[in-house]
Amino acid sequence: MNVATSPSTRVRPLRALSIALAFAAAAGLIFGTAGFTAMEADRGLAVNVTDDERAYLGYAPLADEVRDGELTAVVEYRNRFGSDLDDIDVDVSIAPSGSPRATIESVDPPSSLDEGAAAAVDVTLRCPVREQVPLVFEVDGNGGGVSVSLSRVHTVTCVPTSPMVTGVRYAGVGNAFVEAGGERATVEATVWLTDSVPGANGSEGSLRSETVASLNPSSPVRPQLSTNASNERIVGVAFPEQGVAYFHPGWNGANHVAPREGLGVRRTGVPLDAETVRNTSVVEDE
């Protein structure tokens, strides 16, 4: 007797595989989204794959730079679920690869997020020097039958508090030393130089300026210039963030009357231009 194999028997393994693949695809539609790394729900959700800013739990960076000691809104979360997230827990830390010099002083995150609402995470950093700080933002939220988790890294530049400049001391016309109080940090400075020989035939010479973004007050000014200024003389040093400049005490608006040492003469009206420097004289009339 010949026994014929039933067609239904032959296709049964293929049908089982098709059902498994269909189930996996359906699960991907439900749980696959770039907006969060994990999600659970006790009701059906049609979730589309999208970017962080348009995801059900939206995420967007707000600031790329923060100042030392200032509370700053760094990132923002937005609730696009169809219900409130009654409980939000945000943890902020510095990535292990980050610099150990920066520290987190405080974090002010939202504790809940209403449907359709957005809220920022405010962070206060401390940094003795300007540096890149990779911040890890980890959030867990739940409410209305939805549970969501998200982890992202956002790198910011921490800018240290500039020390308060109290004066500039000149060593002849060849170098200068910035006097500053407060924390030992850097300060932005614009150094004005001339190629004139002090008092030689009343020559004016040419003027130029060079900006030092992070001048260290504890070191002489000249070695911190990016160009070779060995044949030039320092006319004055301006500090744009503080709105002041300190001119060489022998600068008469055309040249140096004498290459003497002394404290710089304070002037406001910063920033300076070449015309202003030429028209400024700090030499007292005899």
Tab-separated table of C-alpha atoms in Angstrom:
chain	number	residue	atom	x	y	z
A	1	MET	CA	0.000	0.000	0.000
A	2	ASN	CA	1.255	3.389	-0.931
A	3	VAL	CA	0.955	6.039	1.708
A	4	ALA	CA	0.533	9.610	0.396
A	5	THR	CA	1.873	12.501	2.468
A	6	SER	CA	-0.803	15.026	3.319
A	7	PRO	CA	-0.163	18.531	1.881
A	8	SER	CA	-1.164	20.041	5.203
A	9	THR	CA	1.527	18.000	6.901
A	10	ARG	CA	4.241	19.313	4.534
A	11	VAL	CA	3.475	23.006	5.017
A	12	ARG	CA	3.040	22.958	8.780
A	13	PRO	CA	6.723	23.853	9.628
A	14	LEU	CA	6.714	26.660	7.046
A	15	ARG	CA	3.472	28.016	8.431
A	16	ALA	CA	4.927	28.006	11.951
A	17	LEU	CA	7.971	29.941	10.729
A	18	SER	CA	5.760	32.481	8.950
A	19	ILE	CA	3.727	33.026	12.102
A	20	ALA	CA	6.915	33.545	14.134
A	21	LEU	CA	8.280	36.101	11.655
A	22	ALA	CA	4.985	37.949	11.564
A	23	PHE	CA	4.932	38.119	15.351
A	24	ALA	CA	8.512	39.451	15.419
A	25	ALA	CA	7.621	42.133	12.884
A	26	ALA	CA	4.599	43.169	14.924
A	27	ALA	CA	6.727	43.360	18.055
A	28	GLY	CA	9.182	45.607	16.195
A	29	LEU	CA	6.380	48.008	15.291
A	30	ILE	CA	5.236	48.165	18.869
A	31	PHE	CA	8.580	48.509	20.610
A	32	GLY	CA	10.978	49.897	17.993
A	33	THR	CA	11.666	53.634	18.460
A	34	ALA	CA	14.827	55.736	18.497
A	35	GLY	CA	13.325	57.963	21.146
A	36	PHE	CA	13.834	55.586	24.036
A	37	THR	CA	15.887	52.488	24.723
A	38	ALA	CA	13.224	50.445	26.529
A	39	MET	CA	9.457	50.639	26.857
A	40	GLU	CA	6.620	48.616	28.381
A	41	ALA	CA	2.871	49.197	28.039
A	42	ASP	CA	-0.237	47.412	29.278
A	43	ARG	CA	-2.279	48.744	26.365
A	44	GLY	CA	-1.737	48.685	22.610
A	45	LEU	CA	0.492	51.432	21.127
A	46	ALA	CA	1.340	52.145	17.502
A	47	VAL	CA	4.858	53.537	17.820
A	48	ASN	CA	6.710	54.784	14.733
A	49	VAL	CA	10.495	54.777	14.437
A	50	THR	CA	11.614	58.427	14.682
A	51	ASP	CA	14.423	60.636	15.945
A	52	ASP	CA	14.909	61.876	19.512
A	53	GLU	CA	13.220	65.250	19.036
A	54	ARG	CA	9.977	63.716	17.679
A	55	ALA	CA	9.869	60.503	19.705
A	56	TYR	CA	7.175	59.679	22.238
A	57	LEU	CA	9.639	60.728	24.907
A	58	GLY	CA	11.318	63.558	23.045
A	59	TYR	CA	14.886	64.564	23.869
A	60	ALA	CA	16.726	67.679	22.656
A	61	PRO	CA	19.988	69.398	23.740
A	62	LEU	CA	19.544	73.059	24.702
A	63	ALA	CA	23.076	74.265	25.510
A	64	ASP	CA	26.551	73.402	24.250
A	65	GLU	CA	28.345	75.715	26.691
A	66	VAL	CA	27.914	76.277	30.422
A	67	ARG	CA	29.724	78.632	32.770
A	68	ASP	CA	31.316	77.517	35.987
A	69	GLY	CA	28.856	77.809	38.874
A	70	GLU	CA	25.867	78.910	36.736
A	71	LEU	CA	22.653	76.848	36.681
A	72	THR	CA	22.041	76.106	32.978
A	73	ALA	CA	19.219	74.361	31.086
A	74	VAL	CA	21.246	71.709	29.240
A	75	VAL	CA	18.685	69.292	27.739
A	76	GLU	CA	14.900	69.079	27.398
A	77	TYR	CA	12.402	66.206	27.528
A	78	ARG	CA	8.941	66.299	25.896
A	79	ASN	CA	6.028	63.943	26.603
A	80	ARG	CA	4.250	62.866	23.392
A	81	PHE	CA	2.452	59.920	24.919
A	82	GLY	CA	-1.310	60.037	25.186
A	83	SER	CA	-1.140	60.306	28.988
A	84	ASP	CA	0.792	62.025	31.751
A	85	LEU	CA	4.107	60.666	32.973
A	86	ASP	CA	3.422	60.949	36.686
A	87	ASP	CA	6.888	59.927	37.787
A	88	ILE	CA	10.131	61.054	36.093
A	89	ASP	CA	13.540	60.120	37.503
A	90	VAL	CA	16.555	61.777	35.817
A	91	ASP	CA	20.130	60.890	36.717
A	92	VAL	CA	23.009	63.023	35.410
A	93	SER	CA	26.652	61.967	35.613
A	94	ILE	CA	29.962	62.599	33.880
A	95	ALA	CA	30.962	59.840	31.464
A	96	PRO	CA	33.928	57.730	32.626
A	97	SER	CA	35.942	59.068	29.687
A	98	GLY	CA	35.350	62.656	30.859
A	99	SER	CA	37.863	64.886	32.591
A	100	PRO	CA	38.116	64.376	36.363
A	101	ARG	CA	38.649	68.123	36.838
A	102	ALA	CA	35.001	68.986	36.217
A	103	THR	CA	32.352	68.163	38.801
A	104	ILE	CA	28.571	68.335	38.953
A	105	GLU	CA	27.443	70.682	41.705
A	106	SER	CA	23.674	70.384	41.274
A	107	VAL	CA	20.950	68.967	39.016
A	108	ASP	CA	17.385	70.303	38.809
A	109	PRO	CA	15.267	67.840	36.765
A	110	PRO	CA	11.467	67.590	36.335
A	111	SER	CA	9.705	65.112	38.633
A	112	SER	CA	6.733	64.589	36.287
A	113	LEU	CA	5.724	65.481	32.751
A	114	ASP	CA	2.153	66.170	31.670
A	115	GLU	CA	0.866	65.006	28.328
A	116	GLY	CA	2.241	67.294	25.606
A	117	ALA	CA	4.440	69.231	28.051
A	118	ALA	CA	8.206	69.842	27.908
A	119	ALA	CA	10.650	70.422	30.747
A	120	ALA	CA	14.381	71.149	30.939
A	121	VAL	CA	17.085	69.561	33.066
A	122	ASP	CA	19.159	72.303	34.708
A	123	VAL	CA	22.761	71.459	35.618
A	124	THR	CA	25.442	73.363	37.530
A	125	LEU	CA	29.061	72.427	36.754
A	126	ARG	CA	32.318	73.379	38.407
A	127	CYS	CA	35.524	73.492	36.351
A	128	PRO	CA	38.898	75.117	37.136
A	129	VAL	CA	39.861	75.198	33.435
A	130	ARG	CA	37.976	75.328	30.128
A	131	GLU	CA	37.213	71.768	29.047
A	132	GLN	CA	34.813	69.419	27.269
A	133	VAL	CA	32.506	67.562	29.664
A	134	PRO	CA	30.493	64.530	28.393
A	135	LEU	CA	27.290	64.386	30.447
A	136	VAL	CA	25.239	61.183	30.669
A	137	PHE	CA	21.458	61.739	30.996
A	138	GLU	CA	19.495	58.678	32.114
A	139	VAL	CA	15.747	58.960	32.579
A	140	ASP	CA	13.041	56.551	33.736
A	141	GLY	CA	9.388	57.541	33.541
A	142	ASN	CA	6.010	55.946	34.005
A	143	GLY	CA	2.355	56.851	34.116
A	144	GLY	CA	-0.916	56.032	32.386
A	145	GLY	CA	0.152	52.437	31.853
A	146	VAL	CA	3.379	53.412	30.099
A	147	SER	CA	6.949	52.831	31.275
A	148	VAL	CA	9.899	54.338	29.404
A	149	SER	CA	13.695	54.517	29.779
A	150	LEU	CA	16.192	56.623	27.870
A	151	SER	CA	19.966	57.133	28.059
A	152	ARG	CA	21.824	59.796	26.089
A	153	VAL	CA	25.226	61.557	26.215
A	154	HIS	CA	25.527	65.283	25.540
A	155	THR	CA	28.947	66.998	25.620
A	156	VAL	CA	29.160	70.595	26.785
A	157	THR	CA	32.044	73.036	27.155
A	158	CYS	CA	32.519	74.207	30.718
A	159	VAL	CA	33.898	77.755	30.874
A	160	PRO	CA	35.622	78.687	34.162
A	161	THR	CA	34.821	81.907	35.963
A	162	SER	CA	37.241	84.601	34.849
A	163	PRO	CA	39.342	86.113	37.626
A	164	MET	CA	38.756	89.799	38.351
A	165	VAL	CA	41.626	91.770	36.823
A	166	THR	CA	42.854	94.511	39.146
A	167	GLY	CA	45.776	95.833	37.102
A	168	VAL	CA	48.670	95.234	34.738
A	169	ARG	CA	52.280	95.704	35.785
A	170	TYR	CA	54.732	96.540	32.991
A	171	ALA	CA	58.380	95.496	32.987
A	172	GLY	CA	59.687	98.174	30.666
A	173	VAL	CA	57.903	97.922	27.310
A	174	GLY	CA	58.919	94.347	26.625
A	175	ASN	CA	56.610	92.451	28.919
A	176	ALA	CA	53.625	92.738	31.221
A	177	PHE	CA	52.118	90.856	34.136
A	178	VAL	CA	48.384	90.714	34.817
A	179	GLU	CA	47.286	91.173	38.404
A	180	ALA	CA	44.063	89.354	39.204
A	181	GLY	CA	42.188	88.203	42.266
A	182	GLY	CA	39.777	85.351	42.866
A	183	GLU	CA	40.098	81.850	41.476
A	184	ARG	CA	43.174	80.832	39.528
A	185	ALA	CA	41.543	80.671	36.107
A	186	THR	CA	42.167	82.172	32.692
A	187	VAL	CA	40.813	85.398	31.220
A	188	GLU	CA	40.311	86.682	27.678
A	189	ALA	CA	42.702	89.516	26.809
A	190	THR	CA	43.571	91.634	23.777
A	191	VAL	CA	47.210	92.726	23.684
A	192	TRP	CA	48.121	95.862	21.692
A	193	LEU	CA	51.650	96.104	20.299
A	194	THR	CA	53.725	98.600	18.341
A	195	ASP	CA	56.971	98.213	16.436
A	196	SER	CA	58.126	101.728	17.227
A	197	VAL	CA	61.339	102.362	19.143
A	198	PRO	CA	60.444	104.230	22.338
A	199	GLY	CA	60.873	107.949	21.729
A	200	ALA	CA	63.020	107.504	18.618
A	201	ASN	CA	62.520	110.627	16.495
A	202	GLY	CA	58.896	110.745	17.567
A	203	SER	CA	58.088	107.835	15.286
A	204	GLU	CA	54.605	106.433	15.592
A	205	GLY	CA	55.250	103.002	14.133
A	206	SER	CA	52.469	100.551	13.352
A	207	LEU	CA	49.886	99.123	15.708
A	208	ARG	CA	48.384	95.698	15.844
A	209	SER	CA	46.417	93.633	18.334
A	210	GLU	CA	46.368	89.967	19.255
A	211	THR	CA	43.629	88.275	21.251
A	212	VAL	CA	44.536	85.590	23.766
A	213	ALA	CA	41.358	83.624	24.489
A	214	SER	CA	42.681	82.043	27.690
A	215	LEU	CA	45.432	84.168	29.170
A	216	ASN	CA	46.925	82.836	32.395
A	217	PRO	CA	47.360	85.722	34.872
A	218	SER	CA	50.051	83.814	36.753
A	219	SER	CA	52.410	83.893	33.722
A	220	PRO	CA	54.008	86.779	31.769
A	221	VAL	CA	51.972	88.073	28.853
A	222	ARG	CA	54.568	87.952	26.044
A	223	PRO	CA	55.225	84.150	26.041
A	224	GLN	CA	51.463	83.588	25.706
A	225	LEU	CA	51.276	85.402	22.362
A	226	SER	CA	51.002	83.124	19.348
A	227	THR	CA	53.282	85.278	17.187
A	228	ASN	CA	56.900	86.313	17.604
A	229	ALA	CA	56.679	89.709	19.253
A	230	SER	CA	60.361	90.009	20.173
A	231	ASN	CA	60.762	93.200	18.133
A	232	GLU	CA	57.511	94.744	19.324
A	233	ARG	CA	56.561	96.626	22.450
A	234	ILE	CA	53.387	96.247	24.497
A	235	VAL	CA	51.175	99.340	24.383
A	236	GLY	CA	48.321	98.054	26.495
A	237	VAL	CA	46.260	95.051	27.509
A	238	ALA	CA	42.455	95.119	27.231
A	239	PHE	CA	39.974	92.759	28.905
A	240	PRO	CA	36.735	92.732	26.853
A	241	GLU	CA	34.686	90.693	29.317
A	242	GLN	CA	35.403	93.237	32.071
A	243	GLY	CA	35.289	96.332	29.887
A	244	VAL	CA	38.676	97.740	30.932
A	245	ALA	CA	42.161	98.237	29.505
A	246	TYR	CA	45.482	99.038	31.134
A	247	PHE	CA	47.876	101.138	29.035
A	248	HIS	CA	51.622	101.296	29.477
A	249	PRO	CA	52.349	104.299	31.769
A	250	GLY	CA	54.656	105.778	29.129
A	251	TRP	CA	52.226	105.624	26.184
A	252	ASN	CA	51.478	109.080	24.782
A	253	GLY	CA	49.307	108.067	21.847
A	254	ALA	CA	52.170	108.024	19.362
A	255	ASN	CA	54.994	106.154	21.024
A	256	HIS	CA	56.467	105.222	24.352
A	257	VAL	CA	57.967	108.293	26.008
A	258	ALA	CA	60.270	106.100	28.073
A	259	PRO	CA	60.610	102.321	28.454
A	260	ARG	CA	60.153	102.468	32.188
A	261	GLU	CA	58.528	99.973	34.494
A	262	GLY	CA	55.298	100.707	36.284
A	263	LEU	CA	51.621	100.011	36.759
A	264	GLY	CA	49.312	100.306	33.783
A	265	VAL	CA	46.865	103.213	33.551
A	266	ARG	CA	43.238	102.050	33.636
A	267	ARG	CA	40.845	103.088	30.883
A	268	THR	CA	37.278	102.031	30.090
A	269	GLY	CA	35.545	102.090	26.728
A	270	VAL	CA	36.630	98.619	25.669
A	271	PRO	CA	36.755	97.101	23.055
A	272	LEU	CA	39.490	99.214	21.508
A	273	ASP	CA	40.420	99.864	17.896
A	274	ALA	CA	43.669	101.168	16.399
A	275	GLU	CA	42.374	104.745	16.085
A	276	THR	CA	41.325	104.837	19.734
A	277	VAL	CA	44.709	103.490	20.855
A	278	ARG	CA	46.541	106.147	18.796
A	279	ASN	CA	44.369	108.886	20.247
A	280	THR	CA	44.856	107.721	23.825
A	281	SER	CA	47.611	109.259	25.903
A	282	VAL	CA	48.185	108.408	29.547
A	283	VAL	CA	51.300	110.536	29.985
A	284	GLU	CA	50.735	113.455	32.299
A	285	ASP	CA	51.690	116.857	30.983
A	286	GLU	CA	54.691	118.285	32.781
